[in-house]
PDB file of C-alpha atoms in Angstrom:
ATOM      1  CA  UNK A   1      35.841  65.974  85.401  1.00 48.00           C
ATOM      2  CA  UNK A   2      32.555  66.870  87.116  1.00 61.00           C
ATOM      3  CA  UNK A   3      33.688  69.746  88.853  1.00 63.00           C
ATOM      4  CA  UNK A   4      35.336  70.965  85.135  1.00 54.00           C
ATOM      5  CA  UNK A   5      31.785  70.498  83.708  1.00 60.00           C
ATOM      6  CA  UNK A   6      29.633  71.928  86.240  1.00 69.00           C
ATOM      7  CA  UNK A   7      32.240  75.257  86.368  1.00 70.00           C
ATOM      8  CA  UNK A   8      32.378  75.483  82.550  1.00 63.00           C
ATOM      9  CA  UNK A   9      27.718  75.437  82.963  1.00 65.00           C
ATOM     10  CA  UNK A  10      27.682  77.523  85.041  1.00 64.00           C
ATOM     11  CA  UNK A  11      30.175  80.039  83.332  1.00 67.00           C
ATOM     12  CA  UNK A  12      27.923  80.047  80.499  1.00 65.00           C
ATOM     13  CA  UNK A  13      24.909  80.510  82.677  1.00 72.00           C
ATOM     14  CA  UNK A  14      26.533  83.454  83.562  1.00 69.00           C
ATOM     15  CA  UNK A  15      26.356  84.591  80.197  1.00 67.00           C
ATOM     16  CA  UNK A  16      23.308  84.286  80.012  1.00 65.00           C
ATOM     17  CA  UNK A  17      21.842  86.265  82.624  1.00 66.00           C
ATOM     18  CA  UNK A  18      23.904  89.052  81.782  1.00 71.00           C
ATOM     19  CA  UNK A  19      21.747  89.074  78.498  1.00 67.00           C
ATOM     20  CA  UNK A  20      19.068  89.758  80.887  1.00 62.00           C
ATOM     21  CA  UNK A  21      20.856  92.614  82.098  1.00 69.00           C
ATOM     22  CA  UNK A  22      21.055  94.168  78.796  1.00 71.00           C
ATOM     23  CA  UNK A  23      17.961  93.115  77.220  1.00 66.00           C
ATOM     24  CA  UNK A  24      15.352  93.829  80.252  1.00 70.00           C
ATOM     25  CA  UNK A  25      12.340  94.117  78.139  1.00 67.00           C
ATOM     26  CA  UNK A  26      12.477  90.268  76.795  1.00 66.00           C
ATOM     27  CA  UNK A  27      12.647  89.160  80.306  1.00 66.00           C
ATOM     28  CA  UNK A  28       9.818  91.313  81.479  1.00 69.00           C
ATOM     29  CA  UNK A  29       7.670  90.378  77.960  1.00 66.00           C
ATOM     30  CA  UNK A  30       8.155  86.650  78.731  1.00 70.00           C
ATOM     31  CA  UNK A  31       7.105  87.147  83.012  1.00 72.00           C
ATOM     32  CA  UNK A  32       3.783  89.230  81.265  1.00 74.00           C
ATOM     33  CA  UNK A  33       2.765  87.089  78.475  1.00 72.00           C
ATOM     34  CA  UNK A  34       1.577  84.141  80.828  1.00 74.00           C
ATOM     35  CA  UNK A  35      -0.516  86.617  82.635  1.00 76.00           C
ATOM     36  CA  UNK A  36      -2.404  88.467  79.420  1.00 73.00           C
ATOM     37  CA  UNK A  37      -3.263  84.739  78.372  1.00 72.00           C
ATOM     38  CA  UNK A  38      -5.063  84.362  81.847  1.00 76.00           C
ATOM     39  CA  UNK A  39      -6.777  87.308  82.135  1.00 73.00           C
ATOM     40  CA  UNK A  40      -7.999  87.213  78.169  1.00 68.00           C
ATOM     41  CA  UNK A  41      -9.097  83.250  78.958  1.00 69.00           C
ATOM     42  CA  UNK A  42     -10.363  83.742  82.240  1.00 67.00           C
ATOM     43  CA  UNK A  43     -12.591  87.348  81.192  1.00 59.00           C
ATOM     44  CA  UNK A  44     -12.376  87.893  77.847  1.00 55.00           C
ATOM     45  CA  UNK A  45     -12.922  84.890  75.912  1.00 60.00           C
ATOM     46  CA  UNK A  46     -14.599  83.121  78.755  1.00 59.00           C
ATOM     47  CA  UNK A  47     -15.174  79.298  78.759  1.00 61.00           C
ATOM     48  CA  UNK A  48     -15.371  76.886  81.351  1.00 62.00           C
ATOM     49  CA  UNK A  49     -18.117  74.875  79.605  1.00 61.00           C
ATOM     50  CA  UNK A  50     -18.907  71.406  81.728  1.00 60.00           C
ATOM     51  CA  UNK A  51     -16.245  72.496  84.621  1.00 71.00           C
ATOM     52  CA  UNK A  52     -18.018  71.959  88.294  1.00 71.00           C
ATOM     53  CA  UNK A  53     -17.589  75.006  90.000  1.00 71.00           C
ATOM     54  CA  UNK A  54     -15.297  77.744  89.352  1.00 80.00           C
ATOM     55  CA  UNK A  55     -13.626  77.810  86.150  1.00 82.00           C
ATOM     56  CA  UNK A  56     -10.463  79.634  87.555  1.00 85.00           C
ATOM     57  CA  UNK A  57      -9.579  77.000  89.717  1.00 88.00           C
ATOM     58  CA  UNK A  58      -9.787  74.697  86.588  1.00 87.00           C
ATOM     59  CA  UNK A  59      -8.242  77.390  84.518  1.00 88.00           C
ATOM     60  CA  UNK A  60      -5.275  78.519  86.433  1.00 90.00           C
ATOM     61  CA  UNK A  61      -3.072  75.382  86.988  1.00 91.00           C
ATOM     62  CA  UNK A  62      -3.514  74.563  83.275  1.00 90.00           C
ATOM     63  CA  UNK A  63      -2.384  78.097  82.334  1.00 90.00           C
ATOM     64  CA  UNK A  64       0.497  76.797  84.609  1.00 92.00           C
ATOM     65  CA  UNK A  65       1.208  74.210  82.746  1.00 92.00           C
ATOM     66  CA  UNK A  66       0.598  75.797  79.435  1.00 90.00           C
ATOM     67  CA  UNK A  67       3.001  78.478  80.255  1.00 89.00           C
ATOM     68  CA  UNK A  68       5.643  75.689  80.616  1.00 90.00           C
ATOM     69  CA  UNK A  69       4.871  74.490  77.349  1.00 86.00           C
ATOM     70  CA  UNK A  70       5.265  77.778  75.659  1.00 81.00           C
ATOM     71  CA  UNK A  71       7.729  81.077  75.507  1.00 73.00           C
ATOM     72  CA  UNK A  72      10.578  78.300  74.002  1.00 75.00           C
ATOM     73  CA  UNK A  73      11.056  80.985  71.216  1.00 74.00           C
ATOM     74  CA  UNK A  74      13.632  82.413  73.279  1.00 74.00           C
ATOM     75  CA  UNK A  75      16.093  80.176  73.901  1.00 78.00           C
ATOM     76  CA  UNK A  76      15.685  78.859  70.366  1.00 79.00           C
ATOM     77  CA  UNK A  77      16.227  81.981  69.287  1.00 78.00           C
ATOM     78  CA  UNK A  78      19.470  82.387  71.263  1.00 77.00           C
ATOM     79  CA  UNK A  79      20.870  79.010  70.439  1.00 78.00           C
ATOM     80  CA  UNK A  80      20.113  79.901  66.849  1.00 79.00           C
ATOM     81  CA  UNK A  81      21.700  83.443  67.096  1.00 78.00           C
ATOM     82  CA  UNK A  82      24.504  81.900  68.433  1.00 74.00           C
ATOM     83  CA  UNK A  83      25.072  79.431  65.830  1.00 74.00           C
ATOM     84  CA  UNK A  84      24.735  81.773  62.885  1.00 71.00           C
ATOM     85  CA  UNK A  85      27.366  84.136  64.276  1.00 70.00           C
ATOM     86  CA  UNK A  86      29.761  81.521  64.679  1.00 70.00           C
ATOM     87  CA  UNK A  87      29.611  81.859  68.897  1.00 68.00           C
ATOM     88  CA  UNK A  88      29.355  78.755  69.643  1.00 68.00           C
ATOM     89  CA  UNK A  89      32.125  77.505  67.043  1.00 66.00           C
ATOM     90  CA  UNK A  90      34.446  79.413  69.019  1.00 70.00           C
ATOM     91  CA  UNK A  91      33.158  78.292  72.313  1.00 66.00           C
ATOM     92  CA  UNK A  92      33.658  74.738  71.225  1.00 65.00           C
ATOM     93  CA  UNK A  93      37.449  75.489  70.192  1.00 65.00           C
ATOM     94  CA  UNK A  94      37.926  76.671  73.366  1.00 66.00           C
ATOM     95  CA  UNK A  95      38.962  73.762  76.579  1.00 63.00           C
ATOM     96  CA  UNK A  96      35.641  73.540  77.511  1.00 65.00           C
ATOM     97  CA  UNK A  97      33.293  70.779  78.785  1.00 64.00           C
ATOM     98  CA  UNK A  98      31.219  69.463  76.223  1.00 62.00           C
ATOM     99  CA  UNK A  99      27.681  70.931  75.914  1.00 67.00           C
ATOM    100  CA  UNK A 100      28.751  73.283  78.771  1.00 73.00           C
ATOM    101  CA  UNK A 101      26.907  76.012  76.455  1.00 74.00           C
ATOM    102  CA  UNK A 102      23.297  74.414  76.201  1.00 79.00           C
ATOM    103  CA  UNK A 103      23.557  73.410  79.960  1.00 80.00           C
ATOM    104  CA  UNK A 104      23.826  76.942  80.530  1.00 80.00           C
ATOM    105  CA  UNK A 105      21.291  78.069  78.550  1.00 78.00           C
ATOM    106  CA  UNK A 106      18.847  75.896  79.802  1.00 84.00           C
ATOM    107  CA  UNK A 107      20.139  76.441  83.611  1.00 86.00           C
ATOM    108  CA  UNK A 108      18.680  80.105  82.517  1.00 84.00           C
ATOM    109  CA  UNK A 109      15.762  79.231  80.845  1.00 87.00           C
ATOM    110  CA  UNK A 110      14.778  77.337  84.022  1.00 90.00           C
ATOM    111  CA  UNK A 111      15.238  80.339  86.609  1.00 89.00           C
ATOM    112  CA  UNK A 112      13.327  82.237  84.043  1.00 87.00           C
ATOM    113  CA  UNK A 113      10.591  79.530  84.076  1.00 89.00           C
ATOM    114  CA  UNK A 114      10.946  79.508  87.905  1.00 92.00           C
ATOM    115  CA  UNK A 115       9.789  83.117  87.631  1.00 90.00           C
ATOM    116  CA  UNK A 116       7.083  83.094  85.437  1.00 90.00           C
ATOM    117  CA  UNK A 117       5.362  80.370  88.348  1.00 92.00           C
ATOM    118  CA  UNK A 118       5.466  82.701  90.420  1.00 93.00           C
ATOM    119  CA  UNK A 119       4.228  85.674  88.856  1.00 92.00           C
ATOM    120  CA  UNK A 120       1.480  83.235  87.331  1.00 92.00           C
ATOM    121  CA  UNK A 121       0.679  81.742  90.979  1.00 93.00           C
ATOM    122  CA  UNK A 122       1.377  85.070  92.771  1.00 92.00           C
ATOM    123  CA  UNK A 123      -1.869  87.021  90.469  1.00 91.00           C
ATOM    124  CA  UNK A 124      -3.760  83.572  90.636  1.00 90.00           C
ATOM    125  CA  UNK A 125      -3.732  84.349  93.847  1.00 90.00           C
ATOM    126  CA  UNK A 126      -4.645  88.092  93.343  1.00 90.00           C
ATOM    127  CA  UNK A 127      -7.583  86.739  91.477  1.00 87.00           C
ATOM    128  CA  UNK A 128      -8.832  84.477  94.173  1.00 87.00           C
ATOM    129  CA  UNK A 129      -7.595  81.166  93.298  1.00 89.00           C
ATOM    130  CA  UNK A 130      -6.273  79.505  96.326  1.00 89.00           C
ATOM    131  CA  UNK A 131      -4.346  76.085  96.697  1.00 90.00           C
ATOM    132  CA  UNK A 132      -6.348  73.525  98.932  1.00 88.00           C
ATOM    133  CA  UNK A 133      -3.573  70.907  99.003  1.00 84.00           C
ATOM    134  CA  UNK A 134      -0.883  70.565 101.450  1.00 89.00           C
ATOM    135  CA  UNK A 135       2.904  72.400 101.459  1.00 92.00           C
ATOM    136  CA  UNK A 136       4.302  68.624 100.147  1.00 95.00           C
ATOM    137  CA  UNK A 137       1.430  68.379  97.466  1.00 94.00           C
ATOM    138  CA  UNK A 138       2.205  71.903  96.043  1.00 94.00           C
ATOM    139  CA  UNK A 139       5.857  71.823  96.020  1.00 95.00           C
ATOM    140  CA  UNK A 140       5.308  68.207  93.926  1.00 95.00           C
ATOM    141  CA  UNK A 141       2.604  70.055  91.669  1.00 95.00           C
ATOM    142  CA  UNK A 142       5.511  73.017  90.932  1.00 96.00           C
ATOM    143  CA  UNK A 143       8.182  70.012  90.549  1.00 96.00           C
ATOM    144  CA  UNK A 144       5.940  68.537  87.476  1.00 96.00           C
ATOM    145  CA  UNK A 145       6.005  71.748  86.109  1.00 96.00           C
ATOM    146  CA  UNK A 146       9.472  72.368  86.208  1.00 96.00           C
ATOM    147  CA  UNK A 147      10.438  68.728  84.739  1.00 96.00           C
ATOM    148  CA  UNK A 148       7.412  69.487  81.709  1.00 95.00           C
ATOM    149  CA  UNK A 149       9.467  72.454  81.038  1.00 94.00           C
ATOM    150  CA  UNK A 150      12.915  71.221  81.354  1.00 94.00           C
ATOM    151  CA  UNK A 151      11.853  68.072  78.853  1.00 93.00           C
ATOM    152  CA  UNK A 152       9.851  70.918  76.607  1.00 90.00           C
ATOM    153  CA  UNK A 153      13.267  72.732  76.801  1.00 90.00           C
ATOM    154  CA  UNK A 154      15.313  70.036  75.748  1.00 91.00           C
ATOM    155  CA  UNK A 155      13.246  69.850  73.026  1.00 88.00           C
ATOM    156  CA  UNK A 156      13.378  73.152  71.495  1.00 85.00           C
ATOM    157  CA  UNK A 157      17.075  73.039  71.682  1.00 87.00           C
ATOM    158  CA  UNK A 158      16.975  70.126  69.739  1.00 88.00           C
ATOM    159  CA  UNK A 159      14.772  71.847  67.102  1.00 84.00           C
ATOM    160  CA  UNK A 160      16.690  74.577  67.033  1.00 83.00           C
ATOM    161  CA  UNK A 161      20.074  73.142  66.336  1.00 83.00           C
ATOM    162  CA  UNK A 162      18.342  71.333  63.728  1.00 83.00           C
ATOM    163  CA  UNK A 163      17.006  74.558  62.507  1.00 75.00           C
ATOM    164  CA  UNK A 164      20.413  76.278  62.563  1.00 72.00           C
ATOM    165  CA  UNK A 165      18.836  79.656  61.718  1.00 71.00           C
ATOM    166  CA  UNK A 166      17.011  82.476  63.475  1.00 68.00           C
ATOM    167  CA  UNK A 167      14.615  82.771  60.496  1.00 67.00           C
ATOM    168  CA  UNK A 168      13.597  79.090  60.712  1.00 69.00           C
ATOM    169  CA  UNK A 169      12.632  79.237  64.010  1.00 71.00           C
ATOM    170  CA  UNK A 170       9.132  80.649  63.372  1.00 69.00           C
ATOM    171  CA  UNK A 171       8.509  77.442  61.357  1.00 67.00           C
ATOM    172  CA  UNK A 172       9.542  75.339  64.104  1.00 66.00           C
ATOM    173  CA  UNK A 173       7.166  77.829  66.364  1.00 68.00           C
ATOM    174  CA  UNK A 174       4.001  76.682  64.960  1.00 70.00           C
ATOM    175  CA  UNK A 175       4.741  72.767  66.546  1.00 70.00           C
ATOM    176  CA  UNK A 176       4.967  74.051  69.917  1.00 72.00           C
ATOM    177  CA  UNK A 177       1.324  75.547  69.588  1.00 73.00           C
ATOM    178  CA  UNK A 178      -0.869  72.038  68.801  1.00 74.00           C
ATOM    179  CA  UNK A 179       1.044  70.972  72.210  1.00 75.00           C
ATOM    180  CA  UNK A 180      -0.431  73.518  73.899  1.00 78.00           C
ATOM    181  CA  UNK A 181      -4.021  74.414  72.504  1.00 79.00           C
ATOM    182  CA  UNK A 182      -4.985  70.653  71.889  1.00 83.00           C
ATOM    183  CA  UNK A 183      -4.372  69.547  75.848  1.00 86.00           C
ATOM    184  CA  UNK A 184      -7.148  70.370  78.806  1.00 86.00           C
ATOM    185  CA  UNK A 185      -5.425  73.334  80.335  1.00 82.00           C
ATOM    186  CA  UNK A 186      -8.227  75.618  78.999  1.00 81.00           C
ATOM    187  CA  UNK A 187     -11.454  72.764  78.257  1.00 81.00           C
ATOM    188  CA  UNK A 188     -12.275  69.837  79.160  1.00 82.00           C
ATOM    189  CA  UNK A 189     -11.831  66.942  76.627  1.00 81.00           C
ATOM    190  CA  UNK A 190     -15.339  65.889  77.522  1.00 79.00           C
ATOM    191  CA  UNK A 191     -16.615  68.925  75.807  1.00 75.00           C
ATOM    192  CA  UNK A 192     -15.150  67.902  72.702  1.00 77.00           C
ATOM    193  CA  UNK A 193     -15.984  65.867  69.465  1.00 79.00           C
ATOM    194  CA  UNK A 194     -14.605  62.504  70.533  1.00 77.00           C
ATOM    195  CA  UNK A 195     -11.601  61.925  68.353  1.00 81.00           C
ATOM    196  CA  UNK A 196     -10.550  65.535  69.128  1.00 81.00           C
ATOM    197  CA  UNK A 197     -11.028  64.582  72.893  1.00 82.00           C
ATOM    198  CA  UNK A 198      -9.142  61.487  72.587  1.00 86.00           C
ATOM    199  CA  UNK A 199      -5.899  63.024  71.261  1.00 86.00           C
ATOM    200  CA  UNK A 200      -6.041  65.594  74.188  1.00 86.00           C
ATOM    201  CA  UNK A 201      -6.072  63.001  76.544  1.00 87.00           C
ATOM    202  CA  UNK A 202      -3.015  61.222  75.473  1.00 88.00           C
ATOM    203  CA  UNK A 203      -1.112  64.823  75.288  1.00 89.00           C
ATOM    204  CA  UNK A 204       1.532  65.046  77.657  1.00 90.00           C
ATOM    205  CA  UNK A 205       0.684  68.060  78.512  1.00 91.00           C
ATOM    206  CA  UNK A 206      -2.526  67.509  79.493  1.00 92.00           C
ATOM    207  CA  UNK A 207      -1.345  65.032  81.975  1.00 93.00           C
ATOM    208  CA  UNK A 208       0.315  67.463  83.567  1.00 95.00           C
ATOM    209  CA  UNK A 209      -2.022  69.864  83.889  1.00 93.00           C
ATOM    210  CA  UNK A 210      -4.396  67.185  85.485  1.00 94.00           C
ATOM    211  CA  UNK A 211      -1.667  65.964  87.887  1.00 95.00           C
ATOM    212  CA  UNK A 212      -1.621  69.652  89.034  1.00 95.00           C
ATOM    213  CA  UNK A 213      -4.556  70.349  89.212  1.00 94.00           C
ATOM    214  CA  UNK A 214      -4.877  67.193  92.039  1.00 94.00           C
ATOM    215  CA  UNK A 215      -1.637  68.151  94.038  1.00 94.00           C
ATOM    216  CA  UNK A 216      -3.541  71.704  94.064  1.00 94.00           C
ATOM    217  CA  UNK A 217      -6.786  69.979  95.594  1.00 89.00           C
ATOM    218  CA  UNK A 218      -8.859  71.715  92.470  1.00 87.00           C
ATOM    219  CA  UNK A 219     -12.290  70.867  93.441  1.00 83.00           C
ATOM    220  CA  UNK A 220     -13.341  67.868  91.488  1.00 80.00           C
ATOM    221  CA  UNK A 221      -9.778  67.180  90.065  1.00 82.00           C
ATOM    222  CA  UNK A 222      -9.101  64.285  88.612  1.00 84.00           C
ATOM    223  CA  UNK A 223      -6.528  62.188  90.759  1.00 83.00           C
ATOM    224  CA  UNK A 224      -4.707  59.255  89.039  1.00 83.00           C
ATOM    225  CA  UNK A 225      -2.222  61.064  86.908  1.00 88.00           C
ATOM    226  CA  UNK A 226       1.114  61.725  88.720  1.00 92.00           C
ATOM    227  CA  UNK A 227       2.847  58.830  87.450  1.00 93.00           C
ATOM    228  CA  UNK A 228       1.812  59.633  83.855  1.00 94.00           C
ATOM    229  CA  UNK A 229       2.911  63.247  84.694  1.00 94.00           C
ATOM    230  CA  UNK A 230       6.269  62.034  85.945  1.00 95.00           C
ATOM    231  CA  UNK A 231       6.761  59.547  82.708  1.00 96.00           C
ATOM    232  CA  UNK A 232       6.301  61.488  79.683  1.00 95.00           C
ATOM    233  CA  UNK A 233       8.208  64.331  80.645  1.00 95.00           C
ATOM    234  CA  UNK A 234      11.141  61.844  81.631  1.00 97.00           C
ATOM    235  CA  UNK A 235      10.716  59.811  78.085  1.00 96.00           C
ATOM    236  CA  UNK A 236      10.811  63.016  76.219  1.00 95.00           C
ATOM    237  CA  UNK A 237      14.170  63.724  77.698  1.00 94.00           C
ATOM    238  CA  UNK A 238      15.247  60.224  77.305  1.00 96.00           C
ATOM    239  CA  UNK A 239      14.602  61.053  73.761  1.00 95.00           C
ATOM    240  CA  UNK A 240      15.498  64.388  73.222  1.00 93.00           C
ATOM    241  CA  UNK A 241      18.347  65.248  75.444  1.00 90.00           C
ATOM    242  CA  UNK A 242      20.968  62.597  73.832  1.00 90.00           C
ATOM    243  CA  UNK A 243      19.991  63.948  70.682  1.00 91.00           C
ATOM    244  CA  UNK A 244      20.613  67.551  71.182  1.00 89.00           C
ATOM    245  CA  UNK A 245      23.814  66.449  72.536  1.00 84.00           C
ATOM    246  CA  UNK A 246      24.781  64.764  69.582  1.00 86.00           C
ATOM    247  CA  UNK A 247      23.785  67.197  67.504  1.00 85.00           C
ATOM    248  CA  UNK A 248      25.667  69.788  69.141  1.00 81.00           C
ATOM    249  CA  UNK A 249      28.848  67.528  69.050  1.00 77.00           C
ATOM    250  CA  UNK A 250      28.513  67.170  65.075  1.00 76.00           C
ATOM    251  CA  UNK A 251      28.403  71.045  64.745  1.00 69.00           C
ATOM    252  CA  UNK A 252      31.366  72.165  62.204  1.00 54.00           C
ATOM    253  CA  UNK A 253      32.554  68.466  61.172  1.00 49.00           C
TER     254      UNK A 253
END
């Protein structure tokens, strides 16, 4: 039953990266759009108040982390697409393993995630920015990064079954934006008016981005925050994945 389930996944991750093929543009729009946001925050729009030392080591593993949190429009565009052309009805008459076709898009989603680290990490570097922590330490930072996407994932697929339309998922857009803006990967919450720094802090995100910036060895990082980084993202999923499930399950009954 495994083997059924895993074949069926990866059969409609497949089908997935052949949109790739035919849509090359998206792809290359979602790889570019991390990298304008680092280059406008790092030397347009400046910042870095209170940071000791530079602000692109500061700056860079939060736009890591950011970039995890955001560029979900896509697959909840697809899953919506999908639904409103009556897609993924047929897929689900078909002897296939249940949620087969959201496994697969997310298996796609994650390579595509996998890709935009490196292009972010691979100019970071371009720019200067060099990891001071060991080979273990960096493949664990990358590891949080993948899970905050893969629960930040699970979300949006949620939100966009719920949605059910392409047209709705602008209005589901503008949640994903507070996750991002109100964390620390661009400021420190010290810098802020206390209330405004307090719900940064608890953001999951920015627990992240402060894990990673420790497993980098970011000069003056602040260490403590693995676990934290390890148990939202998990709780979210907890949360989110059985519902998305579910929901897909109820589709057309």
């Amino acid at each position: 039953m495994t083997a059924y389930a895993l074949t069926d996944s990866w059969t409609m991750t497949r089908r997935e990266l052949a949109r790739w093929a035919r849509q090359p543009v998206q792809l290359v729009v979602n790889l570019v759009f991390p990298v304008m946001l680092l280059l406008m925050f790092g030397y347009l729009i400046g910042g870095g108040r209170g940071v000791n030392g530079e602000y692109r080591d500061y700056l860079i593993p939060g736009m890591l982390a950011l970039t995890m949190a955001f560029g979900l429009e896509g697959t909840m565009i697809a899953v919506t697409r999908d639904l409103d052309k009556g897609v993924i009805d047929r897929f689900r008459s078909m002897p296939m393993a249940d949620g087969a076709v959201l496994v697969g898009r997310s298996a796609a989603d994650m390579l595509q995630s996998a890709m935009a680290l490196v292009v972010l990490i691979g100019v970071g570097a371009a720019l200067g920015w060099r990891v001071h922590g060991g080979p273990v330490a960096f493949l664990g930072a990358v590891g949080l990064l993948l899970l905050f996407r893969f629960a930040m994932l699970w979300i949006g697929i949620y939100l966009a079954l719920v949605a059910g339309k392409p047209e709705m998922v602008q209005a589901v857009q503008i949640l994903v934006w507070p996750i991002g803006f109100l964390s620390n990967a661009l400021a420190l919450p010290d810098t802020m008016p206390g209330w405004l720094g307090t719900v940064v802090e608890w953001n999951p995100m920015s627990h992240t981005a402060t894990a990673v910036r420790d497993l980098f060895g970011t000069p003056g990082a602040e260490s403590g925050h693995v676990w934290a980084a390890l148990v939202w993202p998990l709780a979210l999923l907890a949360v989110f994945f059985p519902l998305a499930v579910r929901r897909f399950g109820r589709l057309s009954r």
